[in-house]
XYZ file of N, CA, C and O in Angstrom:
512
model
N -35.369 39.646 201.483
C -35.948 39.283 202.635
C -36.315 40.253 203.732
O -35.555 40.135 204.226
N -37.088 40.534 204.048
C -37.220 41.591 205.041
C -37.792 41.429 206.240
O -38.464 40.769 205.869
N -36.986 42.049 206.626
C -37.575 40.559 208.574
C -37.756 42.228 209.517
O -37.099 42.739 209.869
N -39.500 41.291 210.278
C -39.495 42.400 211.134
C -38.944 42.494 211.816
O -38.697 41.316 212.233
N -39.100 43.412 213.297
C -38.125 43.566 214.387
C -39.688 44.097 214.960
O -39.670 45.871 214.865
N -39.861 43.284 216.298
C -40.716 43.148 217.168
C -40.424 44.019 218.644
O -38.986 44.171 218.436
N -40.846 45.484 219.549
C -40.095 45.886 220.610
C -41.486 46.454 221.506
O -42.524 46.044 220.487
N -41.363 46.586 221.974
C -41.905 47.345 223.167
C -42.925 46.192 224.368
O -44.189 46.494 224.921
N -41.799 44.990 224.142
C -42.098 43.937 224.990
C -41.806 43.897 226.856
O -41.210 44.760 227.017
N -42.068 43.122 227.133
C -41.746 43.664 229.450
C -42.995 43.566 229.733
O -43.723 42.245 230.276
N -42.745 43.339 231.348
C -43.834 43.064 232.549
C -44.762 44.255 232.668
O -44.446 45.326 232.853
N -46.112 43.530 232.448
C -46.751 44.208 233.426
C -48.483 43.648 234.045
O -47.946 42.850 234.488
N -48.305 43.998 235.084
C -49.361 44.129 235.545
C -51.074 43.922 235.422
O -51.202 44.610 234.278
N -52.081 42.997 235.984
C -52.870 43.129 234.558
C -53.827 43.869 235.432
O -53.911 44.743 235.987
N -54.863 44.599 234.333
C -55.250 45.298 234.079
C -54.383 46.557 233.240
O -55.685 47.676 232.897
N -53.734 46.412 232.485
C -52.702 48.036 232.621
C -52.057 47.780 230.843
O -53.322 46.746 230.059
N -52.038 48.317 230.177
C -51.808 48.788 228.541
C -49.908 47.685 227.798
O -49.204 48.217 229.279
N -50.638 48.533 227.158
C -48.702 48.077 226.810
C -49.008 47.841 225.093
O -50.258 48.205 224.282
N -48.226 48.282 224.095
C -47.801 48.443 222.715
C -46.727 48.272 222.165
O -45.879 48.376 222.857
N -46.939 47.665 221.255
C -45.981 46.688 220.481
C -45.349 47.666 219.480
O -46.711 48.124 218.334
N -44.726 47.221 219.061
C -44.434 47.868 217.901
C -43.730 46.552 216.564
O -42.410 45.876 217.203
N -43.301 47.218 215.572
C -43.084 46.437 214.337
C -41.985 47.067 213.815
O -43.435 47.550 212.564
N -41.026 47.073 212.755
C -40.958 47.189 211.777
C -40.480 46.770 210.891
O -39.511 45.779 211.243
N -40.695 47.308 209.586
C -40.405 46.031 208.711
C -39.797 47.494 207.616
O -39.705 48.099 207.246
N -37.895 47.525 208.271
C -37.372 48.733 207.418
C -37.508 48.288 205.587
O -37.257 47.188 205.370
N -37.175 49.376 204.733
C -37.171 48.720 203.507
C -38.925 48.260 202.750
O -38.018 47.833 201.416
N -39.453 47.601 203.381
C -40.653 47.388 202.606
C -42.291 47.979 202.963
O -42.400 48.695 204.019
N -42.268 48.179 201.644
C -43.131 49.833 201.771
C -44.672 49.036 201.746
O -45.064 47.516 201.893
N -45.162 49.754 202.456
C -46.750 49.165 202.705
C -48.226 49.518 201.754
O -49.432 49.412 202.278
N -47.846 49.294 200.500
C -47.995 49.373 199.515
C -49.918 48.735 199.837
O -50.932 48.915 199.472
N -49.119 47.501 199.848
C -50.336 46.221 199.893
C -49.835 45.168 200.656
O -49.001 44.689 199.543
N -50.143 44.478 202.029
C -49.919 43.218 202.079
C -50.630 43.389 203.406
O -51.878 43.984 204.078
N -50.330 42.333 203.785
C -51.663 41.605 205.325
C -50.027 41.578 206.197
O -48.957 40.808 206.016
N -50.326 42.588 207.701
C -49.455 42.614 209.070
C -50.021 41.734 209.808
O -51.775 42.249 210.445
N -49.143 40.635 210.131
C -50.302 40.229 211.614
C -48.919 40.148 212.698
O -48.414 40.192 212.678
N -49.288 39.851 214.145
C -49.525 39.728 215.383
C -50.234 38.369 215.785
O -51.071 38.007 215.680
N -48.773 37.079 216.337
C -49.433 36.233 216.744
C -48.669 36.081 217.896
O -47.971 36.806 218.435
N -49.303 35.442 219.136
C -48.261 34.610 219.916
C -48.687 33.258 220.683
O -49.386 32.655 219.807
N -47.596 33.221 220.965
C -47.334 31.736 221.620
C -46.691 31.581 222.540
O -45.451 32.025 223.049
N -47.808 30.948 224.013
C -47.227 31.052 225.795
C -46.698 29.617 225.753
O -47.568 29.119 224.265
N -45.771 28.993 226.743
C -45.400 27.705 226.413
C -46.079 26.265 226.496
O -47.700 26.792 226.965
N -45.863 25.752 226.016
C -47.015 24.961 225.755
C -48.189 24.985 224.737
O -49.142 23.674 224.910
N -47.764 26.381 224.088
C -49.158 25.493 223.404
C -48.913 26.658 221.980
O -47.806 27.314 222.002
N -49.856 26.499 221.229
C -49.930 26.729 220.050
C -49.793 28.308 219.389
O -49.908 28.561 219.818
N -49.006 28.623 218.464
C -48.834 30.097 217.808
C -50.206 30.068 217.678
O -51.136 29.587 217.043
N -51.001 31.414 218.082
C -52.461 32.079 217.514
C -52.643 33.886 217.559
O -51.253 33.905 218.023
N -53.248 33.481 216.400
C -53.465 34.373 215.779
C -54.476 35.660 216.840
O -55.025 35.190 217.285
N -53.508 36.755 216.897
C -53.886 37.858 217.751
C -54.485 39.068 216.906
O -56.218 39.025 217.343
N -54.138 39.480 216.054
C -54.837 40.161 215.283
C -53.808 40.761 214.043
O -52.830 40.777 213.516
N -54.611 41.659 213.226
C -54.367 41.535 211.681
C -54.792 43.069 211.280
O -55.045 43.411 211.561
N -54.018 43.446 209.677
C -54.318 44.453 209.468
C -53.974 45.051 207.805
O -52.103 44.231 207.892
N -54.618 45.066 206.771
C -54.482 45.205 205.621
C -53.910 46.222 205.931
O -54.805 47.309 205.478
N -52.589 46.680 205.030
C -51.792 47.822 204.407
C -52.475 48.491 204.114
O -52.988 50.444 203.806
N -53.525 48.374 202.469
C -53.771 49.149 201.568
C -55.043 50.110 202.486
O -55.080 51.678 202.041
N -55.715 49.528 202.944
C -56.551 50.377 203.094
C -57.320 50.419 205.240
O -58.207 50.961 205.533
N -55.982 49.228 205.192
C -57.006 49.690 207.134
C -57.130 48.574 207.736
O -57.833 48.933 208.929
N -58.142 48.265 206.809
C -58.969 46.827 207.468
C -57.910 46.055 208.294
O -57.031 45.934 208.751
N -59.002 46.501 209.227
C -58.362 45.043 210.644
C -59.165 44.096 210.990
O -59.955 44.071 211.001
N -58.230 42.880 211.782
C -59.250 41.707 212.102
C -58.176 41.719 214.107
O -57.333 41.824 213.433
N -59.243 41.050 214.292
C -59.022 40.378 216.043
C -59.290 39.118 216.148
O -60.410 38.868 215.454
N -58.760 38.383 216.779
C -59.293 37.494 217.705
C -59.981 38.134 218.622
O -60.353 38.210 219.222
N -61.249 36.863 218.628
C -62.048 37.147 219.568
C -61.630 36.907 221.494
O -62.126 37.975 222.080
N -60.399 35.843 221.145
C -59.418 35.964 222.237
C -59.083 37.887 223.189
O -59.616 37.968 224.309
N -59.238 38.656 222.106
C -58.705 39.825 222.488
C -59.302 41.558 221.946
O -59.405 42.156 222.045
N -60.858 40.692 221.789
C -62.015 41.171 220.732
C -61.772 42.640 221.960
O -62.471 42.203 223.077
N -62.378 43.721 221.208
C -62.835 44.699 222.588
C -61.650 45.411 223.569
O -61.235 46.594 224.122
N -60.085 44.543 223.095
C -58.976 44.942 223.864
C -57.746 45.059 223.618
O -57.703 45.825 223.526
N -58.038 44.974 222.385
C -56.748 44.801 221.584
C -57.132 46.270 219.848
O -58.226 45.720 219.246
N -56.093 46.631 219.956
C -56.137 47.213 218.816
C -54.874 47.391 217.844
O -53.081 47.560 218.049
N -54.978 47.376 216.038
C -53.519 46.802 215.357
C -53.900 48.496 214.189
O -54.976 48.679 213.916
N -53.455 49.137 214.197
C -53.160 49.901 213.430
C -51.123 50.637 212.617
O -50.422 49.235 213.152
N -51.263 51.429 212.022
C -49.975 50.887 210.999
C -49.534 52.507 210.989
O -50.478 53.719 210.894
N -48.108 52.329 210.473
C -47.535 54.122 209.982
C -46.331 53.744 208.491
O -45.982 53.757 209.222
N -47.343 53.924 207.444
C -47.103 53.598 206.146
C -45.833 54.409 206.212
O -44.503 53.044 205.896
N -45.410 55.913 206.836
C -44.170 56.783 206.578
C -42.970 55.719 206.485
O -41.909 55.791 206.643
N -44.178 55.122 208.446
C -42.123 54.335 209.542
C -42.077 53.216 208.975
O -41.683 52.661 209.695
N -43.413 52.346 208.485
C -42.797 50.734 207.647
C -43.272 50.567 209.123
O -42.700 49.591 209.151
N -43.972 51.031 209.847
C -44.090 50.095 211.431
C -46.019 49.883 211.295
O -46.804 50.614 210.944
N -45.671 48.598 211.994
C -47.912 47.968 212.529
C -47.541 48.315 214.432
O -46.035 48.256 214.567
N -48.669 48.178 214.663
C -48.720 48.183 216.224
C -49.144 47.562 216.915
O -50.907 47.623 216.058
N -49.806 46.791 217.993
C -50.787 46.798 218.994
C -50.612 47.379 220.050
O -49.895 47.268 221.270
N -51.940 47.847 220.510
C -51.734 48.435 221.313
C -53.431 46.882 222.294
O -54.312 46.999 221.558
N -52.666 47.006 223.533
C -53.645 45.874 224.054
C -53.745 47.251 225.406
O -52.769 47.258 226.388
N -55.249 46.823 225.774
C -55.514 47.235 227.210
C -55.985 46.163 228.083
O -56.475 45.293 227.126
N -56.263 45.970 229.239
C -56.855 45.292 229.955
C -55.867 44.343 230.257
O -57.313 43.249 229.918
N -55.650 44.032 230.317
C -54.105 42.916 230.078
C -55.110 41.573 231.360
O -54.526 42.332 232.262
N -54.972 40.638 230.282
C -54.706 39.320 231.798
C -53.367 38.588 231.988
O -52.509 38.483 230.891
N -53.244 38.107 232.964
C -52.034 36.705 232.838
C -52.188 35.878 231.238
O -51.034 35.359 231.052
N -53.699 35.505 231.358
C -53.300 34.580 230.289
C -52.998 35.335 228.686
O -53.230 34.367 227.592
N -52.487 36.861 228.753
C -52.396 37.084 227.299
C -51.245 37.200 227.555
O -50.144 37.356 226.346
N -50.318 36.559 228.923
C -48.702 35.869 228.860
C -47.556 35.591 227.580
O -48.994 33.989 227.489
N -46.743 35.771 226.694
C -46.776 34.805 225.390
C -45.317 36.071 225.456
O -45.572 37.236 225.065
N -44.605 35.217 223.995
C -44.055 35.748 223.267
C -44.931 36.739 222.007
O -45.676 35.610 221.561
N -44.760 37.631 221.396
C -45.642 37.902 220.394
C -44.984 38.036 219.238
O -43.789 38.977 219.590
N -45.146 38.251 218.259
C -44.488 38.030 216.700
C -45.098 38.599 215.789
O -46.189 38.883 215.726
N -44.648 39.234 215.365
C -45.087 39.539 214.103
C -44.908 39.267 212.608
O -44.205 38.826 212.619
N -45.169 39.290 211.377
C -45.333 38.563 210.929
C -45.871 39.239 209.611
O -46.740 40.313 209.563
N -45.985 39.231 208.117
C -46.100 40.015 206.911
C -45.875 38.931 205.325
O -45.617 38.019 205.850
N -46.529 38.910 204.245
C -46.588 38.313 203.581
C -46.060 39.234 201.956
O -46.624 40.348 202.249
N -44.845 38.326 201.785
C -44.645 38.980 201.415
C -44.752 39.102 200.014
O -44.694 39.447 199.510
N -45.969 38.787 199.192
C -46.625 38.094 198.499
C -47.784 39.198 198.327
O -48.110 39.494 196.639
N -47.533 39.779 199.222
C -48.382 41.097 198.959
C -49.832 40.742 199.027
O -50.311 41.745 198.497
N -50.331 40.223 199.381
C -51.852 39.600 199.302
C -53.106 40.132 200.504
O -52.145 40.700 201.886
N -53.767 41.282 200.356
C -54.629 41.551 201.748
C -55.169 40.974 202.399
O -55.067 39.397 201.686
N -55.246 41.260 203.395
C -55.899 39.622 205.061
C -56.203 39.121 204.650
O -56.411 37.113 203.954
N -57.840 39.431 203.872
C -59.088 38.955 204.044
C -59.320 37.685 204.935
O -58.920 37.600 206.516
N -59.851 36.615 204.958
C -60.526 35.123 205.466
C -59.114 34.236 206.179
O -59.472 33.943 207.548
N -58.457 34.658 205.780
C -57.068 34.372 205.671
C -55.967 34.528 206.659
O -55.231 34.184 207.311
N -56.552 35.562 207.218
C -55.377 36.323 208.108
C -55.603 36.047 209.738
O -53.858 36.863 209.591
N -55.585 35.156 210.084
C -54.527 34.180 210.888
C -54.404 32.466 210.525
O -54.112 31.992 211.895
N -54.322 32.997 209.261
C -53.727 31.443 209.180
C -52.764 31.084 209.120
O -51.403 32.718 208.494
N -51.700 30.707 210.459
C -50.128 31.088 210.380
C -48.873 30.881 208.999
O -48.436 31.283 208.198
N -49.722 29.844 207.675
C -49.306 29.588 206.996
C -48.539 30.084 205.763
O -48.084 29.842 204.918
N -49.395 31.410 205.917
C -49.640 32.002 204.181
C -48.729 33.566 204.936
O -48.646 34.478 204.131
N -48.530 33.142 206.198
C -47.255 34.562 206.363
C -45.638 34.379 206.753
O -45.853 32.773 206.622
N -44.857 34.362 205.571
C -43.398 34.273 205.416
C -42.161 35.074 205.745
O -40.869 34.429 205.311
N -43.089 35.629 206.900
C -41.668 36.740 206.841
C -42.651 36.528 208.264
O -43.327 37.234 208.871
N -41.188 36.381 209.852
C -41.365 36.285 210.909
C -40.244 37.209 211.542
O -39.132 37.152 210.794
N -40.822 37.582 212.585
C -39.554 38.914 213.398
C -39.096 37.504 214.118
O -40.052 36.396 215.048
N -38.312 37.858 214.923
C -37.720 37.282 216.469
C -38.564 37.182 218.178
O -38.794 35.657 218.433
N -39.536 38.115 217.901
C -40.335 38.064 218.806
C -40.077 38.907 219.840
O -39.041 39.543 220.238
N -41.009 39.411 220.648
C -40.651 39.962 222.088
C -41.896 39.801 222.999
O -43.452 39.217 222.907
N -41.111 39.398 224.357
C -42.045 38.640 225.391
C -43.242 39.639 225.959
O -42.226 40.878 226.536
N -44.142 39.277 226.555
C -45.121 39.779 227.027
C -45.633 39.438 228.413
O -45.701 38.153 228.809
N -44.778 39.720 229.714
C -45.599 39.117 230.314
C -46.581 39.637 232.059
O -46.177 40.931 232.070
N -46.994 39.408 231.691
C -48.996 39.714 232.601
C -49.074 39.442 234.040
O -49.698 38.285 234.155
N -48.126 39.840 235.199
C -48.791 39.621 236.402
C -49.976 39.583 237.042
O -50.431 40.495 236.682
N -50.412 38.935 237.717
C -51.974 39.869 238.803
C -51.641 39.897 239.939
O -50.938 40.366 240.430
């Protein structure tokens, strides 16, 4: 099983932007659901955004609607999360995950249990 590797985290001021990358080396993006989750200290892991790799359908949580864009580069086996207008409450460890059973995202895109391959995460800190 190929594990995702996230990068691009760091510290940013409120109102700023950040782009996270997730590489899944050796995994072809013909059909699967790739998702971004985040977890802040003392809180549960929550879904942020996802993309179905075959046709590029995207999904976003209400908390990031209008501020987040998820995209993919199939040739690089990479999925991105662009976050704009960052807020202190966006501070968290951001995780990339994908469905090794190669199912499209659909209505279960935000369910942790459907993803069986997870990266180690990248820290994002937004200061006010």
